[in-house]
């Protein structure tokens, strides 16, 4: 794809983290970056303009969820996701593989595809690598994912080997079915927690010459050190000139460690999900806005933050909105958390360009502690 490529501008001398520009049909974005998740063509409670103003580049939508509601045809009739949700920047769609394997209680995996049921009404569904590509082409995102099996953790070597081989066959089928030249199809590295299978999957996907590569099957309950090893085992065999995407990661420790290993793209529902429960990421660490100590606190949520919430509202008011279950409160808290992570990535990119990313990572993790999400 001539209109999609990664331009690596600098590699940090301390860690090997990469700073670059990802060129897409709907604009250029800097990496490494955090991508907010808009599963149903919306980042929960936030408008596209607010997400854009927070500094987001790429945002995510989900193939499975959109295919059943409102339906692929509706989005296609609207002119694709960009017009449907009024977001002018780059969009990425997950293949729905994770949802198929996490939401479907009963599923039957065959060589052809996966039989399962609609989690909303129980209707039978059948996804194949080809049908998923067809849906993603109609949705029209800039970056799309191959259909794969998200392998549970833990799993036996025998099971993971069979699953990984099938994922590779599905990746080739999806690549053959993909026709749109204005979309970048990523291959997804599976292999569970087994180094030999991660290596094999990454090497075979690299031979297929995808425009980019995702690292899947992580953050599903495995210990942190296992997750990091999974990433290392995959990334060392991926083409260095192609973008690398670590799926489903949104906590500072995982993002910064991933960037140090050479990952370019991260996504997670975490910042908006925890915000809706009153948990905030701040420069002083975790804030639980529901706590009584904030009832008469008329200071900004985070004096070091430049988001709309912190510029205009106090902890006392945010606590009032949260305790009153006002939607506006969820919007303000979500906006802050999204901006917080995006700002961290802005600082990370600056540190990479100045060859001090290792120091930056250590400072951030020492400041925020080792809690997931903070």
GROMACS .gro file of C-alpha atoms in nm:
model
  374
    1UNK     CA    1   0.000   0.000   0.000
    2UNK     CA    2   0.152   0.328  -0.110
    3UNK     CA    3  -0.071   0.532   0.121
    4UNK     CA    4   0.004   0.324   0.432
    5UNK     CA    5   0.352   0.284   0.576
    6UNK     CA    6   0.559   0.343   0.887
    7UNK     CA    7   0.834   0.602   0.867
    8UNK     CA    8   1.077   0.536   1.151
    9UNK     CA    9   1.239   0.864   1.248
   10UNK     CA   10   1.444   0.773   1.554
   11UNK     CA   11   1.537   0.474   1.771
   12UNK     CA   12   1.606   0.540   2.139
   13UNK     CA   13   1.964   0.459   2.229
   14UNK     CA   14   1.872   0.348   2.582
   15UNK     CA   15   1.606   0.091   2.499
   16UNK     CA   16   1.545   0.053   2.126
   17UNK     CA   17   1.201   0.215   2.146
   18UNK     CA   18   1.094   0.360   1.812
   19UNK     CA   19   0.960   0.705   1.725
   20UNK     CA   20   0.796   0.737   1.387
   21UNK     CA   21   0.513   0.857   1.169
   22UNK     CA   22   0.242   0.614   1.062
   23UNK     CA   23   0.102   0.729   0.728
   24UNK     CA   24  -0.261   0.629   0.664
   25UNK     CA   25  -0.532   0.720   0.409
   26UNK     CA   26  -0.698   0.943   0.673
   27UNK     CA   27  -0.392   1.121   0.804
   28UNK     CA   28  -0.053   1.080   0.962
   29UNK     CA   29  -0.010   0.988   1.330
   30UNK     CA   30   0.293   0.970   1.555
   31UNK     CA   31   0.399   0.646   1.723
   32UNK     CA   32   0.420   0.497   1.975
   33UNK     CA   33   0.059   0.584   2.045
   34UNK     CA   34  -0.239   0.487   2.256
   35UNK     CA   35  -0.562   0.432   2.063
   36UNK     CA   36  -0.897   0.486   2.242
   37UNK     CA   37  -1.153   0.212   2.188
   38UNK     CA   38  -1.490   0.288   2.030
   39UNK     CA   39  -1.635  -0.063   2.012
   40UNK     CA   40  -1.975   0.037   1.871
   41UNK     CA   41  -1.843   0.326   1.660
   42UNK     CA   42  -1.826   0.552   1.964
   43UNK     CA   43  -1.580   0.602   2.247
   44UNK     CA   44  -1.825   0.566   2.536
   45UNK     CA   45  -1.976   0.899   2.649
   46UNK     CA   46  -1.742   1.107   2.432
   47UNK     CA   47  -1.800   1.286   2.103
   48UNK     CA   48  -1.561   1.234   1.809
   49UNK     CA   49  -1.457   1.599   1.843
   50UNK     CA   50  -1.366   1.550   2.210
   51UNK     CA   51  -1.162   1.242   2.132
   52UNK     CA   52  -0.982   1.424   1.853
   53UNK     CA   53  -0.920   1.730   2.073
   54UNK     CA   54  -0.772   1.501   2.338
   55UNK     CA   55  -0.497   1.419   2.089
   56UNK     CA   56  -0.616   1.083   1.963
   57UNK     CA   57  -0.496   0.967   1.625
   58UNK     CA   58  -0.631   0.621   1.548
   59UNK     CA   59  -0.945   0.500   1.726
   60UNK     CA   60  -1.090   0.148   1.726
   61UNK     CA   61  -1.423  -0.006   1.636
   62UNK     CA   62  -1.522  -0.372   1.650
   63UNK     CA   63  -1.620  -0.588   1.354
   64UNK     CA   64  -1.830  -0.839   1.548
   65UNK     CA   65  -2.035  -0.586   1.742
   66UNK     CA   66  -2.100  -0.360   1.443
   67UNK     CA   67  -2.192  -0.654   1.221
   68UNK     CA   68  -2.484  -0.738   1.450
   69UNK     CA   69  -2.577  -0.384   1.557
   70UNK     CA   70  -2.652  -0.174   1.354
   71UNK     CA   71  -2.545  -0.424   1.087
   72UNK     CA   72  -2.273  -0.408   0.824
   73UNK     CA   73  -2.511  -0.292   0.551
   74UNK     CA   74  -2.621   0.015   0.751
   75UNK     CA   75  -2.262   0.131   0.799
   76UNK     CA   76  -2.185   0.066   0.433
   77UNK     CA   77  -2.493   0.262   0.322
   78UNK     CA   78  -2.377   0.553   0.539
   79UNK     CA   79  -2.050   0.564   0.344
   80UNK     CA   80  -1.836   0.364   0.586
   81UNK     CA   81  -1.732   0.416   0.945
   82UNK     CA   82  -1.567   0.754   0.894
   83UNK     CA   83  -1.890   0.911   0.773
   84UNK     CA   84  -2.119   0.702   0.993
   85UNK     CA   85  -1.948   0.812   1.316
   86UNK     CA   86  -1.819   1.146   1.185
   87UNK     CA   87  -1.455   1.077   1.266
   88UNK     CA   88  -1.212   1.221   1.010
   89UNK     CA   89  -0.898   1.050   1.140
   90UNK     CA   90  -0.771   0.695   1.097
   91UNK     CA   91  -0.988   0.407   1.225
   92UNK     CA   92  -0.891   0.048   1.305
   93UNK     CA   93  -1.131  -0.245   1.322
   94UNK     CA   94  -1.059  -0.556   1.524
   95UNK     CA   95  -1.167  -0.875   1.347
   96UNK     CA   96  -1.404  -0.979   1.624
   97UNK     CA   97  -1.198  -1.289   1.698
   98UNK     CA   98  -1.160  -1.201   2.065
   99UNK     CA   99  -1.534  -1.136   2.101
  100UNK     CA  100  -1.624  -1.464   1.932
  101UNK     CA  101  -1.411  -1.654   2.179
  102UNK     CA  102  -1.498  -1.448   2.489
  103UNK     CA  103  -1.871  -1.380   2.446
  104UNK     CA  104  -1.988  -1.700   2.278
  105UNK     CA  105  -2.056  -1.963   2.544
  106UNK     CA  106  -2.099  -2.239   2.288
  107UNK     CA  107  -1.891  -2.233   1.973
  108UNK     CA  108  -1.767  -2.489   1.727
  109UNK     CA  109  -1.432  -2.429   1.564
  110UNK     CA  110  -1.378  -2.594   1.226
  111UNK     CA  111  -1.117  -2.553   0.958
  112UNK     CA  112  -1.367  -2.342   0.762
  113UNK     CA  113  -1.451  -2.103   1.046
  114UNK     CA  114  -1.640  -2.069   1.374
  115UNK     CA  115  -2.005  -2.148   1.444
  116UNK     CA  116  -2.141  -1.952   1.742
  117UNK     CA  117  -2.443  -1.755   1.859
  118UNK     CA  118  -2.527  -1.387   1.862
  119UNK     CA  119  -2.479  -1.283   2.226
  120UNK     CA  120  -2.777  -1.047   2.203
  121UNK     CA  121  -3.052  -1.275   2.071
  122UNK     CA  122  -2.904  -1.623   2.030
  123UNK     CA  123  -2.924  -1.630   1.649
  124UNK     CA  124  -2.672  -1.867   1.488
  125UNK     CA  125  -2.370  -1.700   1.328
  126UNK     CA  126  -2.080  -1.830   1.124
  127UNK     CA  127  -1.755  -1.635   1.081
  128UNK     CA  128  -1.484  -1.735   0.835
  129UNK     CA  129  -1.163  -1.553   0.747
  130UNK     CA  130  -1.324  -1.449   0.419
  131UNK     CA  131  -1.654  -1.332   0.569
  132UNK     CA  132  -1.473  -1.123   0.831
  133UNK     CA  133  -1.264  -0.954   0.561
  134UNK     CA  134  -1.582  -0.884   0.365
  135UNK     CA  135  -1.738  -0.719   0.670
  136UNK     CA  136  -1.426  -0.514   0.741
  137UNK     CA  137  -1.404  -0.398   0.381
  138UNK     CA  138  -1.764  -0.275   0.402
  139UNK     CA  139  -1.697  -0.099   0.733
  140UNK     CA  140  -1.409   0.078   0.561
  141UNK     CA  141  -1.151   0.131   0.837
  142UNK     CA  142  -0.793   0.227   0.746
  143UNK     CA  143  -0.645  -0.067   0.940
  144UNK     CA  144  -0.815  -0.406   0.969
  145UNK     CA  145  -0.730  -0.729   1.149
  146UNK     CA  146  -0.710  -1.089   1.032
  147UNK     CA  147  -0.952  -1.341   1.183
  148UNK     CA  148  -0.776  -1.555   1.441
  149UNK     CA  149  -0.843  -1.768   1.745
  150UNK     CA  150  -0.768  -1.596   2.072
  151UNK     CA  151  -0.607  -1.883   2.262
  152UNK     CA  152  -0.703  -1.914   2.631
  153UNK     CA  153  -0.441  -1.907   2.904
  154UNK     CA  154  -0.321  -2.152   3.015
  155UNK     CA  155  -0.340  -2.409   2.736
  156UNK     CA  156  -0.136  -2.715   2.643
  157UNK     CA  157   0.140  -2.699   2.384
  158UNK     CA  158  -0.053  -2.943   2.167
  159UNK     CA  159  -0.368  -2.731   2.168
  160UNK     CA  160  -0.179  -2.407   2.106
  161UNK     CA  161   0.018  -2.560   1.820
  162UNK     CA  162  -0.296  -2.675   1.640
  163UNK     CA  163  -0.467  -2.342   1.700
  164UNK     CA  164  -0.166  -2.140   1.583
  165UNK     CA  165  -0.134  -2.343   1.264
  166UNK     CA  166  -0.502  -2.286   1.193
  167UNK     CA  167  -0.464  -1.914   1.261
  168UNK     CA  168  -0.182  -1.906   1.005
  169UNK     CA  169  -0.401  -2.077   0.747
  170UNK     CA  170  -0.682  -1.834   0.824
  171UNK     CA  171  -0.440  -1.542   0.789
  172UNK     CA  172  -0.344  -1.657   0.438
  173UNK     CA  173  -0.710  -1.702   0.343
  174UNK     CA  174  -0.795  -1.355   0.469
  175UNK     CA  175  -0.501  -1.204   0.286
  176UNK     CA  176  -0.611  -1.371  -0.038
  177UNK     CA  177  -0.968  -1.245   0.011
  178UNK     CA  178  -0.869  -0.886   0.085
  179UNK     CA  179  -0.916  -0.659  -0.218
  180UNK     CA  180  -0.937  -0.298  -0.096
  181UNK     CA  181  -0.612  -0.115  -0.161
  182UNK     CA  182  -0.698   0.166   0.082
  183UNK     CA  183  -0.697  -0.067   0.384
  184UNK     CA  184  -0.398  -0.216   0.565
  185UNK     CA  185  -0.459  -0.575   0.676
  186UNK     CA  186  -0.256  -0.682   0.979
  187UNK     CA  187  -0.154  -1.038   1.059
  188UNK     CA  188  -0.194  -1.144   1.423
  189UNK     CA  189   0.082  -1.335   1.602
  190UNK     CA  190  -0.052  -1.610   1.827
  191UNK     CA  191   0.133  -1.895   1.995
  192UNK     CA  192   0.023  -1.871   2.355
  193UNK     CA  193   0.300  -1.868   2.614
  194UNK     CA  194   0.526  -2.098   2.409
  195UNK     CA  195   0.836  -1.931   2.266
  196UNK     CA  196   0.877  -2.180   1.983
  197UNK     CA  197   0.519  -2.126   1.864
  198UNK     CA  198   0.539  -1.747   1.890
  199UNK     CA  199   0.858  -1.758   1.686
  200UNK     CA  200   0.705  -1.989   1.427
  201UNK     CA  201   0.388  -1.781   1.392
  202UNK     CA  202   0.577  -1.452   1.360
  203UNK     CA  203   0.814  -1.593   1.100
  204UNK     CA  204   0.535  -1.741   0.889
  205UNK     CA  205   0.329  -1.421   0.902
  206UNK     CA  206   0.635  -1.218   0.804
  207UNK     CA  207   0.669  -1.434   0.492
  208UNK     CA  208   0.314  -1.334   0.394
  209UNK     CA  209   0.427  -0.969   0.390
  210UNK     CA  210   0.137  -0.801   0.571
  211UNK     CA  211   0.146  -0.417   0.591
  212UNK     CA  212   0.158  -0.450   0.971
  213UNK     CA  213   0.151  -0.702   1.254
  214UNK     CA  214  -0.045  -0.742   1.575
  215UNK     CA  215   0.059  -0.936   1.882
  216UNK     CA  216  -0.249  -1.117   2.012
  217UNK     CA  217  -0.340  -1.354   2.290
  218UNK     CA  218  -0.200  -1.133   2.568
  219UNK     CA  219  -0.362  -0.962   2.867
  220UNK     CA  220  -0.606  -1.249   2.912
  221UNK     CA  221  -0.505  -1.346   3.265
  222UNK     CA  222  -0.142  -1.445   3.228
  223UNK     CA  223   0.122  -1.305   3.470
  224UNK     CA  224   0.291  -0.984   3.364
  225UNK     CA  225   0.629  -1.148   3.306
  226UNK     CA  226   0.463  -1.408   3.082
  227UNK     CA  227   0.296  -1.135   2.878
  228UNK     CA  228   0.623  -0.951   2.830
  229UNK     CA  229   0.794  -1.271   2.720
  230UNK     CA  230   0.515  -1.334   2.468
  231UNK     CA  231   0.582  -0.993   2.317
  232UNK     CA  232   0.958  -1.048   2.307
  233UNK     CA  233   0.918  -1.389   2.146
  234UNK     CA  234   0.705  -1.241   1.869
  235UNK     CA  235   0.862  -0.904   1.804
  236UNK     CA  236   1.215  -1.024   1.739
  237UNK     CA  237   1.095  -1.207   1.426
  238UNK     CA  238   0.872  -0.933   1.283
  239UNK     CA  239   0.992  -0.703   1.003
  240UNK     CA  240   1.139  -0.393   1.172
  241UNK     CA  241   1.006  -0.159   0.903
  242UNK     CA  242   0.641  -0.259   0.963
  243UNK     CA  243   0.415  -0.124   1.242
  244UNK     CA  244   0.368  -0.343   1.549
  245UNK     CA  245   0.048  -0.342   1.751
  246UNK     CA  246   0.006  -0.492   2.099
  247UNK     CA  247  -0.364  -0.561   2.138
  248UNK     CA  248  -0.572  -0.487   2.448
  249UNK     CA  249  -0.309  -0.310   2.661
  250UNK     CA  250  -0.391   0.012   2.846
  251UNK     CA  251  -0.197   0.026   3.173
  252UNK     CA  252   0.117   0.236   3.205
  253UNK     CA  253   0.349  -0.050   3.297
  254UNK     CA  254   0.241  -0.262   3.000
  255UNK     CA  255   0.241   0.027   2.753
  256UNK     CA  256   0.582   0.162   2.849
  257UNK     CA  257   0.743  -0.182   2.864
  258UNK     CA  258   0.589  -0.264   2.526
  259UNK     CA  259   0.722   0.057   2.375
  260UNK     CA  260   1.069  -0.022   2.511
  261UNK     CA  261   1.050  -0.353   2.323
  262UNK     CA  262   0.964  -0.175   1.998
  263UNK     CA  263   0.582  -0.179   1.994
  264UNK     CA  264   0.421   0.114   1.811
  265UNK     CA  265   0.048   0.086   1.882
  266UNK     CA  266  -0.160   0.011   2.193
  267UNK     CA  267  -0.532   0.004   2.267
  268UNK     CA  268  -0.762  -0.073   2.558
  269UNK     CA  269  -1.106   0.008   2.699
  270UNK     CA  270  -0.944   0.056   3.041
  271UNK     CA  271  -0.931   0.439   3.068
  272UNK     CA  272  -1.300   0.490   2.990
  273UNK     CA  273  -1.416   0.179   3.176
  274UNK     CA  274  -1.249   0.267   3.505
  275UNK     CA  275  -1.353   0.632   3.467
  276UNK     CA  276  -1.718   0.529   3.465
  277UNK     CA  277  -1.651   0.366   3.804
  278UNK     CA  278  -1.485   0.678   3.945
  279UNK     CA  279  -1.120   0.574   3.908
  280UNK     CA  280  -0.887   0.836   3.764
  281UNK     CA  281  -0.528   0.833   3.642
  282UNK     CA  282  -0.349   1.146   3.763
  283UNK     CA  283   0.003   1.282   3.801
  284UNK     CA  284  -0.027   1.207   4.174
  285UNK     CA  285  -0.135   0.849   4.116
  286UNK     CA  286  -0.478   0.691   4.146
  287UNK     CA  287  -0.775   0.904   4.253
  288UNK     CA  288  -1.106   0.744   4.352
  289UNK     CA  289  -1.338   1.040   4.305
  290UNK     CA  290  -1.612   0.873   4.509
  291UNK     CA  291  -1.405   0.906   4.828
  292UNK     CA  292  -1.553   1.136   5.093
  293UNK     CA  293  -1.231   1.336   5.124
  294UNK     CA  294  -1.307   1.505   4.792
  295UNK     CA  295  -1.650   1.634   4.898
  296UNK     CA  296  -1.513   1.981   4.980
  297UNK     CA  297  -1.203   1.972   4.761
  298UNK     CA  298  -1.232   2.266   4.524
  299UNK     CA  299  -0.901   2.205   4.346
  300UNK     CA  300  -0.859   2.062   3.995
  301UNK     CA  301  -0.853   1.686   3.954
  302UNK     CA  302  -0.495   1.705   3.829
  303UNK     CA  303  -0.316   2.043   3.826
  304UNK     CA  304  -0.058   1.903   3.582
  305UNK     CA  305  -0.321   1.795   3.328
  306UNK     CA  306  -0.430   2.015   3.037
  307UNK     CA  307  -0.758   1.836   2.963
  308UNK     CA  308  -1.094   2.014   2.951
  309UNK     CA  309  -1.201   1.851   3.277
  310UNK     CA  310  -0.900   1.966   3.476
  311UNK     CA  311  -0.910   2.317   3.329
  312UNK     CA  312  -1.272   2.375   3.423
  313UNK     CA  313  -1.394   2.159   3.712
  314UNK     CA  314  -1.304   2.071   4.071
  315UNK     CA  315  -1.286   1.740   4.251
  316UNK     CA  316  -1.586   1.842   4.461
  317UNK     CA  317  -1.799   1.896   4.151
  318UNK     CA  318  -1.678   1.576   3.984
  319UNK     CA  319  -1.756   1.380   4.301
  320UNK     CA  320  -2.102   1.537   4.311
  321UNK     CA  321  -2.169   1.432   3.951
  322UNK     CA  322  -2.043   1.081   4.016
  323UNK     CA  323  -2.245   1.034   4.335
  324UNK     CA  324  -2.552   1.173   4.155
  325UNK     CA  325  -2.497   0.928   3.867
  326UNK     CA  326  -2.500   1.213   3.618
  327UNK     CA  327  -2.392   1.126   3.265
  328UNK     CA  328  -2.196   1.450   3.244
  329UNK     CA  329  -1.973   1.322   3.522
  330UNK     CA  330  -1.891   1.004   3.329
  331UNK     CA  331  -1.808   1.218   3.026
  332UNK     CA  332  -1.571   1.443   3.218
  333UNK     CA  333  -1.396   1.155   3.394
  334UNK     CA  334  -1.361   0.955   3.072
  335UNK     CA  335  -1.223   1.256   2.888
  336UNK     CA  336  -0.959   1.306   3.156
  337UNK     CA  337  -0.840   0.944   3.154
  338UNK     CA  338  -0.818   0.934   2.774
  339UNK     CA  339  -0.622   1.259   2.764
  340UNK     CA  340  -0.396   1.142   3.047
  341UNK     CA  341  -0.281   0.832   2.857
  342UNK     CA  342  -0.244   1.022   2.531
  343UNK     CA  343  -0.035   1.286   2.708
  344UNK     CA  344   0.189   1.017   2.857
  345UNK     CA  345   0.250   0.890   2.503
  346UNK     CA  346   0.332   1.242   2.385
  347UNK     CA  347   0.595   1.262   2.658
  348UNK     CA  348   0.717   0.913   2.570
  349UNK     CA  349   0.771   1.010   2.206
  350UNK     CA  350   0.968   1.315   2.317
  351UNK     CA  351   1.183   1.101   2.546
  352UNK     CA  352   1.255   0.856   2.263
  353UNK     CA  353   1.369   1.137   2.035
  354UNK     CA  354   1.601   1.261   2.311
  355UNK     CA  355   1.744   0.912   2.380
  356UNK     CA  356   1.616   0.901   2.739
  357UNK     CA  357   1.320   0.668   2.716
  358UNK     CA  358   1.467   0.422   2.967
  359UNK     CA  359   1.496   0.699   3.225
  360UNK     CA  360   1.147   0.827   3.138
  361UNK     CA  361   0.995   0.480   3.181
  362UNK     CA  362   1.162   0.432   3.518
  363UNK     CA  363   1.048   0.775   3.639
  364UNK     CA  364   0.688   0.722   3.534
  365UNK     CA  365   0.659   0.375   3.684
  366UNK     CA  366   0.822   0.490   4.008
  367UNK     CA  367   0.577   0.778   4.028
  368UNK     CA  368   0.261   0.585   3.953
  369UNK     CA  369   0.355   0.259   4.115
  370UNK     CA  370   0.307  -0.086   3.967
  371UNK     CA  371  -0.073  -0.103   3.973
  372UNK     CA  372  -0.230  -0.210   3.647
  373UNK     CA  373  -0.393   0.089   3.489
  374UNK     CA  374  -0.190   0.340   3.687
   0.00000   0.00000   0.00000
